[in-house]
């Protein structure tokens, strides 16, 4: 149940290879060939569904990974802009003191160093509050530039974070779809097994030759590739 999609693909590839070989076997009747074609079609549909789901999940996972890197970079830039605001205040009205009431009012949640150590997803909101309180401070040299730079960095951080949220949601959805596709393969293989058992009563080795097993004997006959008249 917890096998990877690659394992499922190995099983369907094995089944389809066996179906291709047996469908061409001159020892079978037309009815038996038809049963193999029917079983193969069932497995092929499920295998194609899984292949598509794997492609979608892989693309979604890569997109989310890329955006996580982007958001990490935006966090580093946001950190710099928050520190710039701190420096502007300390070099201006706060008079080099983080205990200055004006500085403490702008940085109510902690010093700039503490803010920049916040969780990535939480920092933009903290920075937004800093920006709002900075706007209420009387103009001083460096304020306009620090304010504009923080505003720009903040907007870009929000955009990337929103994109990352959407990408992670898409990744989760694609992951769920891939799991469902694996389950569909299991159901298809079970159905195909039933079709083959009905078409080849008493020929267990022939039926089992369609299904990949973990361990098979190296001896002839142990591979499950018995002839059409093998008795199980």
PDB file of C-alpha atoms in Angstrom:
ATOM      1  CA  UNK A   1       0.000   0.000   0.000  1.00  0.00           C
ATOM      2  CA  UNK A   2       2.903   2.353   0.713  1.00  0.00           C
ATOM      3  CA  UNK A   3       4.916   1.507  -2.390  1.00  0.00           C
ATOM      4  CA  UNK A   4       6.122   4.341  -4.605  1.00  0.00           C
ATOM      5  CA  UNK A   5       4.663   5.082  -8.016  1.00  0.00           C
ATOM      6  CA  UNK A   6       7.865   3.688  -9.534  1.00  0.00           C
ATOM      7  CA  UNK A   7       7.096   0.310  -7.970  1.00  0.00           C
ATOM      8  CA  UNK A   8       3.568   0.406  -9.352  1.00  0.00           C
ATOM      9  CA  UNK A   9       4.947   1.274 -12.783  1.00  0.00           C
ATOM     10  CA  UNK A  10       7.270  -1.735 -12.656  1.00  0.00           C
ATOM     11  CA  UNK A  11       4.275  -3.973 -12.001  1.00  0.00           C
ATOM     12  CA  UNK A  12       2.206  -2.520 -14.829  1.00  0.00           C
ATOM     13  CA  UNK A  13       5.174  -2.611 -17.219  1.00  0.00           C
ATOM     14  CA  UNK A  14       5.749  -6.259 -16.353  1.00  0.00           C
ATOM     15  CA  UNK A  15       2.073  -7.057 -16.849  1.00  0.00           C
ATOM     16  CA  UNK A  16       1.931  -5.310 -20.215  1.00  0.00           C
ATOM     17  CA  UNK A  17       5.099  -7.028 -21.392  1.00  0.00           C
ATOM     18  CA  UNK A  18       3.699 -10.422 -20.439  1.00  0.00           C
ATOM     19  CA  UNK A  19       0.384  -9.575 -22.117  1.00  0.00           C
ATOM     20  CA  UNK A  20       2.168  -8.609 -25.319  1.00  0.00           C
ATOM     21  CA  UNK A  21       4.114 -11.862 -25.360  1.00  0.00           C
ATOM     22  CA  UNK A  22       1.199 -14.157 -24.462  1.00  0.00           C
ATOM     23  CA  UNK A  23      -1.186 -12.472 -26.910  1.00  0.00           C
ATOM     24  CA  UNK A  24       1.130 -13.597 -29.694  1.00  0.00           C
ATOM     25  CA  UNK A  25       1.504 -17.146 -28.386  1.00  0.00           C
ATOM     26  CA  UNK A  26       0.394 -19.721 -30.952  1.00  0.00           C
ATOM     27  CA  UNK A  27      -0.609 -22.122 -28.163  1.00  0.00           C
ATOM     28  CA  UNK A  28      -3.601 -20.018 -27.119  1.00  0.00           C
ATOM     29  CA  UNK A  29      -7.140 -19.970 -28.421  1.00  0.00           C
ATOM     30  CA  UNK A  30      -8.739 -16.833 -29.825  1.00  0.00           C
ATOM     31  CA  UNK A  31     -10.936 -16.588 -26.727  1.00  0.00           C
ATOM     32  CA  UNK A  32      -7.878 -16.693 -24.497  1.00  0.00           C
ATOM     33  CA  UNK A  33      -6.131 -14.022 -26.565  1.00  0.00           C
ATOM     34  CA  UNK A  34      -9.232 -11.864 -26.301  1.00  0.00           C
ATOM     35  CA  UNK A  35      -9.185 -12.238 -22.518  1.00  0.00           C
ATOM     36  CA  UNK A  36      -5.555 -11.140 -22.428  1.00  0.00           C
ATOM     37  CA  UNK A  37      -6.343  -8.108 -24.594  1.00  0.00           C
ATOM     38  CA  UNK A  38      -9.226  -7.240 -22.271  1.00  0.00           C
ATOM     39  CA  UNK A  39      -7.076  -7.559 -19.155  1.00  0.00           C
ATOM     40  CA  UNK A  40      -4.282  -5.561 -20.760  1.00  0.00           C
ATOM     41  CA  UNK A  41      -6.684  -2.741 -21.630  1.00  0.00           C
ATOM     42  CA  UNK A  42      -7.796  -2.547 -17.997  1.00  0.00           C
ATOM     43  CA  UNK A  43      -4.213  -2.304 -16.762  1.00  0.00           C
ATOM     44  CA  UNK A  44      -3.190   0.129 -19.512  1.00  0.00           C
ATOM     45  CA  UNK A  45      -5.930   2.588 -18.579  1.00  0.00           C
ATOM     46  CA  UNK A  46      -4.839   2.599 -14.947  1.00  0.00           C
ATOM     47  CA  UNK A  47      -1.141   2.747 -15.856  1.00  0.00           C
ATOM     48  CA  UNK A  48      -1.723   5.733 -18.145  1.00  0.00           C
ATOM     49  CA  UNK A  49      -3.645   7.460 -15.366  1.00  0.00           C
ATOM     50  CA  UNK A  50      -0.785   6.920 -12.941  1.00  0.00           C
ATOM     51  CA  UNK A  51       1.783   8.139 -15.471  1.00  0.00           C
ATOM     52  CA  UNK A  52      -0.167  11.376 -15.920  1.00  0.00           C
ATOM     53  CA  UNK A  53      -0.565  11.825 -12.168  1.00  0.00           C
ATOM     54  CA  UNK A  54       3.178  11.323 -11.653  1.00  0.00           C
ATOM     55  CA  UNK A  55       3.993  14.018 -14.219  1.00  0.00           C
ATOM     56  CA  UNK A  56       1.586  16.482 -12.605  1.00  0.00           C
ATOM     57  CA  UNK A  57       2.840  15.769  -9.067  1.00  0.00           C
ATOM     58  CA  UNK A  58       6.471  16.116 -10.110  1.00  0.00           C
ATOM     59  CA  UNK A  59       5.817  19.443 -11.825  1.00  0.00           C
ATOM     60  CA  UNK A  60       3.849  20.717  -8.821  1.00  0.00           C
ATOM     61  CA  UNK A  61       6.569  19.612  -6.411  1.00  0.00           C
ATOM     62  CA  UNK A  62       9.287  21.325  -8.438  1.00  0.00           C
ATOM     63  CA  UNK A  63       7.257  24.523  -8.711  1.00  0.00           C
ATOM     64  CA  UNK A  64       6.747  24.603  -4.945  1.00  0.00           C
ATOM     65  CA  UNK A  65      10.453  23.974  -4.328  1.00  0.00           C
ATOM     66  CA  UNK A  66      11.352  26.871  -6.624  1.00  0.00           C
ATOM     67  CA  UNK A  67       8.969  29.243  -4.860  1.00  0.00           C
ATOM     68  CA  UNK A  68      10.269  28.216  -1.429  1.00  0.00           C
ATOM     69  CA  UNK A  69      13.710  29.312  -2.583  1.00  0.00           C
ATOM     70  CA  UNK A  70      12.272  32.584  -3.912  1.00  0.00           C
ATOM     71  CA  UNK A  71      10.474  33.257  -0.641  1.00  0.00           C
ATOM     72  CA  UNK A  72      13.660  32.555   1.307  1.00  0.00           C
ATOM     73  CA  UNK A  73      15.504  35.146  -0.776  1.00  0.00           C
ATOM     74  CA  UNK A  74      12.701  37.657  -0.324  1.00  0.00           C
ATOM     75  CA  UNK A  75      12.922  37.042   3.432  1.00  0.00           C
ATOM     76  CA  UNK A  76      16.623  37.902   3.366  1.00  0.00           C
ATOM     77  CA  UNK A  77      15.858  41.133   1.507  1.00  0.00           C
ATOM     78  CA  UNK A  78      13.014  41.953   3.877  1.00  0.00           C
ATOM     79  CA  UNK A  79      15.444  41.451   6.769  1.00  0.00           C
ATOM     80  CA  UNK A  80      17.777  44.030   5.239  1.00  0.00           C
ATOM     81  CA  UNK A  81      14.962  46.536   4.805  1.00  0.00           C
ATOM     82  CA  UNK A  82      13.829  46.106   8.407  1.00  0.00           C
ATOM     83  CA  UNK A  83      17.398  46.660   9.569  1.00  0.00           C
ATOM     84  CA  UNK A  84      17.537  49.773   7.359  1.00  0.00           C
ATOM     85  CA  UNK A  85      14.497  51.182   9.149  1.00  0.00           C
ATOM     86  CA  UNK A  86      16.158  50.455  12.493  1.00  0.00           C
ATOM     87  CA  UNK A  87      19.376  52.170  11.407  1.00  0.00           C
ATOM     88  CA  UNK A  88      17.482  55.189  10.093  1.00  0.00           C
ATOM     89  CA  UNK A  89      15.695  55.584  13.424  1.00  0.00           C
ATOM     90  CA  UNK A  90      18.830  55.031  15.480  1.00  0.00           C
ATOM     91  CA  UNK A  91      20.797  57.513  13.388  1.00  0.00           C
ATOM     92  CA  UNK A  92      17.906  59.967  13.583  1.00  0.00           C
ATOM     93  CA  UNK A  93      15.222  60.660  16.166  1.00  0.00           C
ATOM     94  CA  UNK A  94      15.959  57.627  18.374  1.00  0.00           C
ATOM     95  CA  UNK A  95      19.448  59.062  19.036  1.00  0.00           C
ATOM     96  CA  UNK A  96      21.258  55.690  18.982  1.00  0.00           C
ATOM     97  CA  UNK A  97      19.053  54.171  21.681  1.00  0.00           C
ATOM     98  CA  UNK A  98      16.793  51.178  21.205  1.00  0.00           C
ATOM     99  CA  UNK A  99      15.193  52.166  24.493  1.00  0.00           C
ATOM    100  CA  UNK A 100      14.081  55.448  22.981  1.00  0.00           C
ATOM    101  CA  UNK A 101      10.249  55.661  23.175  1.00  0.00           C
ATOM    102  CA  UNK A 102      10.016  56.470  19.469  1.00  0.00           C
ATOM    103  CA  UNK A 103      12.113  53.429  18.507  1.00  0.00           C
ATOM    104  CA  UNK A 104      10.188  51.154  20.862  1.00  0.00           C
ATOM    105  CA  UNK A 105       6.911  52.430  19.414  1.00  0.00           C
ATOM    106  CA  UNK A 106       7.938  51.519  15.848  1.00  0.00           C
ATOM    107  CA  UNK A 107       9.451  48.186  16.917  1.00  0.00           C
ATOM    108  CA  UNK A 108       6.799  47.141  19.410  1.00  0.00           C
ATOM    109  CA  UNK A 109       7.207  43.411  18.787  1.00  0.00           C
ATOM    110  CA  UNK A 110      10.942  43.481  19.471  1.00  0.00           C
ATOM    111  CA  UNK A 111      14.173  44.916  18.135  1.00  0.00           C
ATOM    112  CA  UNK A 112      14.989  44.728  14.444  1.00  0.00           C
ATOM    113  CA  UNK A 113      17.298  41.786  15.175  1.00  0.00           C
ATOM    114  CA  UNK A 114      14.496  39.933  16.935  1.00  0.00           C
ATOM    115  CA  UNK A 115      12.003  40.678  14.169  1.00  0.00           C
ATOM    116  CA  UNK A 116      14.325  39.349  11.463  1.00  0.00           C
ATOM    117  CA  UNK A 117      14.619  36.071  13.386  1.00  0.00           C
ATOM    118  CA  UNK A 118      10.854  35.516  13.216  1.00  0.00           C
ATOM    119  CA  UNK A 119       9.368  32.636  11.240  1.00  0.00           C
ATOM    120  CA  UNK A 120       9.436  33.254   7.496  1.00  0.00           C
ATOM    121  CA  UNK A 121       5.671  33.243   7.095  1.00  0.00           C
ATOM    122  CA  UNK A 122       5.096  35.509  10.088  1.00  0.00           C
ATOM    123  CA  UNK A 123       7.687  38.175   9.346  1.00  0.00           C
ATOM    124  CA  UNK A 124       5.784  39.977   6.545  1.00  0.00           C
ATOM    125  CA  UNK A 125       2.926  40.826   8.927  1.00  0.00           C
ATOM    126  CA  UNK A 126       5.404  42.081  11.521  1.00  0.00           C
ATOM    127  CA  UNK A 127       7.121  44.192   8.882  1.00  0.00           C
ATOM    128  CA  UNK A 128       3.755  45.546   7.764  1.00  0.00           C
ATOM    129  CA  UNK A 129       3.047  46.773  11.300  1.00  0.00           C
ATOM    130  CA  UNK A 130       6.474  48.394  11.488  1.00  0.00           C
ATOM    131  CA  UNK A 131       5.813  50.146   8.189  1.00  0.00           C
ATOM    132  CA  UNK A 132       2.461  51.430   9.409  1.00  0.00           C
ATOM    133  CA  UNK A 133       3.924  52.841  12.621  1.00  0.00           C
ATOM    134  CA  UNK A 134       6.903  54.314  10.770  1.00  0.00           C
ATOM    135  CA  UNK A 135       4.488  56.272   8.602  1.00  0.00           C
ATOM    136  CA  UNK A 136       3.233  58.041  11.728  1.00  0.00           C
ATOM    137  CA  UNK A 137       6.686  59.266  12.715  1.00  0.00           C
ATOM    138  CA  UNK A 138       7.535  62.865  11.843  1.00  0.00           C
ATOM    139  CA  UNK A 139       9.783  63.196   8.821  1.00  0.00           C
ATOM    140  CA  UNK A 140      13.513  62.894   9.423  1.00  0.00           C
ATOM    141  CA  UNK A 141      16.539  62.357   7.157  1.00  0.00           C
ATOM    142  CA  UNK A 142      16.461  58.834   5.758  1.00  0.00           C
ATOM    143  CA  UNK A 143      12.847  58.125   6.640  1.00  0.00           C
ATOM    144  CA  UNK A 144      11.443  58.380   3.108  1.00  0.00           C
ATOM    145  CA  UNK A 145      14.029  56.015   1.628  1.00  0.00           C
ATOM    146  CA  UNK A 146      13.729  53.473   4.457  1.00  0.00           C
ATOM    147  CA  UNK A 147       9.955  53.585   4.245  1.00  0.00           C
ATOM    148  CA  UNK A 148       9.866  53.197   0.456  1.00  0.00           C
ATOM    149  CA  UNK A 149      12.377  50.359   0.479  1.00  0.00           C
ATOM    150  CA  UNK A 150      10.521  48.437   3.183  1.00  0.00           C
ATOM    151  CA  UNK A 151       7.227  48.954   1.385  1.00  0.00           C
ATOM    152  CA  UNK A 152       8.651  47.566  -1.880  1.00  0.00           C
ATOM    153  CA  UNK A 153      10.241  44.557  -0.180  1.00  0.00           C
ATOM    154  CA  UNK A 154       7.065  43.861   1.746  1.00  0.00           C
ATOM    155  CA  UNK A 155       4.871  43.896  -1.347  1.00  0.00           C
ATOM    156  CA  UNK A 156       7.181  41.462  -3.135  1.00  0.00           C
ATOM    157  CA  UNK A 157       7.278  39.176  -0.098  1.00  0.00           C
ATOM    158  CA  UNK A 158       3.483  39.022   0.003  1.00  0.00           C
ATOM    159  CA  UNK A 159       3.300  38.223  -3.719  1.00  0.00           C
ATOM    160  CA  UNK A 160       5.822  35.386  -3.428  1.00  0.00           C
ATOM    161  CA  UNK A 161       4.203  34.037  -0.281  1.00  0.00           C
ATOM    162  CA  UNK A 162       0.781  33.967  -1.950  1.00  0.00           C
ATOM    163  CA  UNK A 163       2.315  32.153  -4.911  1.00  0.00           C
ATOM    164  CA  UNK A 164       3.992  29.666  -2.595  1.00  0.00           C
ATOM    165  CA  UNK A 165       0.742  29.004  -0.741  1.00  0.00           C
ATOM    166  CA  UNK A 166      -0.984  28.274  -4.058  1.00  0.00           C
ATOM    167  CA  UNK A 167       1.906  26.084  -5.217  1.00  0.00           C
ATOM    168  CA  UNK A 168       1.929  24.047  -2.009  1.00  0.00           C
ATOM    169  CA  UNK A 169      -1.820  23.575  -2.241  1.00  0.00           C
ATOM    170  CA  UNK A 170      -1.395  22.368  -5.826  1.00  0.00           C
ATOM    171  CA  UNK A 171       1.381  20.020  -4.712  1.00  0.00           C
ATOM    172  CA  UNK A 172      -0.797  18.523  -1.986  1.00  0.00           C
ATOM    173  CA  UNK A 173      -3.673  18.085  -4.428  1.00  0.00           C
ATOM    174  CA  UNK A 174      -1.387  16.459  -6.993  1.00  0.00           C
ATOM    175  CA  UNK A 175       0.022  14.167  -4.311  1.00  0.00           C
ATOM    176  CA  UNK A 176      -3.464  13.026  -3.342  1.00  0.00           C
ATOM    177  CA  UNK A 177      -4.319  12.422  -7.005  1.00  0.00           C
ATOM    178  CA  UNK A 178      -1.180  10.322  -7.423  1.00  0.00           C
ATOM    179  CA  UNK A 179      -2.132   8.172  -4.442  1.00  0.00           C
ATOM    180  CA  UNK A 180      -5.586   7.644  -5.911  1.00  0.00           C
ATOM    181  CA  UNK A 181      -3.983   6.689  -9.226  1.00  0.00           C
ATOM    182  CA  UNK A 182      -1.877   4.064  -7.434  1.00  0.00           C
ATOM    183  CA  UNK A 183      -4.995   2.631  -5.847  1.00  0.00           C
ATOM    184  CA  UNK A 184      -6.603   2.512  -9.280  1.00  0.00           C
ATOM    185  CA  UNK A 185      -3.646   0.463 -10.512  1.00  0.00           C
ATOM    186  CA  UNK A 186      -4.113  -2.012  -7.648  1.00  0.00           C
ATOM    187  CA  UNK A 187      -7.790  -2.364  -8.520  1.00  0.00           C
ATOM    188  CA  UNK A 188      -6.955  -2.789 -12.212  1.00  0.00           C
ATOM    189  CA  UNK A 189      -4.392  -5.507 -11.521  1.00  0.00           C
ATOM    190  CA  UNK A 190      -6.858  -7.352  -9.308  1.00  0.00           C
ATOM    191  CA  UNK A 191      -9.516  -7.105 -12.001  1.00  0.00           C
ATOM    192  CA  UNK A 192      -7.061  -8.300 -14.644  1.00  0.00           C
ATOM    193  CA  UNK A 193      -6.142 -11.225 -12.406  1.00  0.00           C
ATOM    194  CA  UNK A 194      -9.788 -12.227 -12.240  1.00  0.00           C
ATOM    195  CA  UNK A 195     -10.174 -12.009 -16.024  1.00  0.00           C
ATOM    196  CA  UNK A 196      -7.133 -14.193 -16.577  1.00  0.00           C
ATOM    197  CA  UNK A 197      -8.115 -16.775 -13.971  1.00  0.00           C
ATOM    198  CA  UNK A 198     -11.476 -17.147 -15.682  1.00  0.00           C
ATOM    199  CA  UNK A 199      -9.843 -17.499 -19.111  1.00  0.00           C
ATOM    200  CA  UNK A 200      -7.185 -19.956 -17.926  1.00  0.00           C
ATOM    201  CA  UNK A 201      -8.759 -22.175 -15.263  1.00  0.00           C
ATOM    202  CA  UNK A 202      -6.222 -24.389 -13.537  1.00  0.00           C
ATOM    203  CA  UNK A 203      -3.266 -22.685 -15.239  1.00  0.00           C
ATOM    204  CA  UNK A 204      -1.835 -20.882 -12.258  1.00  0.00           C
ATOM    205  CA  UNK A 205       1.703 -20.473 -13.611  1.00  0.00           C
ATOM    206  CA  UNK A 206       0.466 -18.851 -16.780  1.00  0.00           C
ATOM    207  CA  UNK A 207      -1.730 -16.425 -14.869  1.00  0.00           C
ATOM    208  CA  UNK A 208       1.012 -15.640 -12.364  1.00  0.00           C
ATOM    209  CA  UNK A 209       3.484 -14.897 -15.171  1.00  0.00           C
ATOM    210  CA  UNK A 210       1.606 -11.610 -15.706  1.00  0.00           C
ATOM    211  CA  UNK A 211       2.365 -10.431 -12.196  1.00  0.00           C
ATOM    212  CA  UNK A 212       5.737  -9.284 -10.918  1.00  0.00           C
ATOM    213  CA  UNK A 213       6.825 -11.023  -7.749  1.00  0.00           C
ATOM    214  CA  UNK A 214       9.599  -9.981  -5.376  1.00  0.00           C
ATOM    215  CA  UNK A 215      11.376 -13.306  -5.470  1.00  0.00           C
ATOM    216  CA  UNK A 216      11.348 -15.792  -8.296  1.00  0.00           C
ATOM    217  CA  UNK A 217      13.409 -18.928  -8.660  1.00  0.00           C
ATOM    218  CA  UNK A 218      16.295 -18.739 -11.124  1.00  0.00           C
ATOM    219  CA  UNK A 219      15.407 -22.234 -12.270  1.00  0.00           C
ATOM    220  CA  UNK A 220      13.340 -22.789 -15.358  1.00  0.00           C
ATOM    221  CA  UNK A 221       9.683 -22.883 -14.442  1.00  0.00           C
ATOM    222  CA  UNK A 222      10.289 -20.794 -11.326  1.00  0.00           C
ATOM    223  CA  UNK A 223       9.779 -17.574 -13.284  1.00  0.00           C
ATOM    224  CA  UNK A 224       6.089 -18.261 -13.613  1.00  0.00           C
ATOM    225  CA  UNK A 225       6.318 -18.352 -17.416  1.00  0.00           C
ATOM    226  CA  UNK A 226       4.690 -21.703 -17.830  1.00  0.00           C
ATOM    227  CA  UNK A 227       3.034 -22.802 -21.051  1.00  0.00           C
ATOM    228  CA  UNK A 228      -0.656 -22.676 -21.855  1.00  0.00           C
ATOM    229  CA  UNK A 229      -1.208 -26.188 -20.548  1.00  0.00           C
ATOM    230  CA  UNK A 230       0.567 -25.719 -17.168  1.00  0.00           C
ATOM    231  CA  UNK A 231      -1.515 -26.947 -14.282  1.00  0.00           C
ATOM    232  CA  UNK A 232      -1.522 -24.962 -11.037  1.00  0.00           C
TER     233      UNK A 232
END
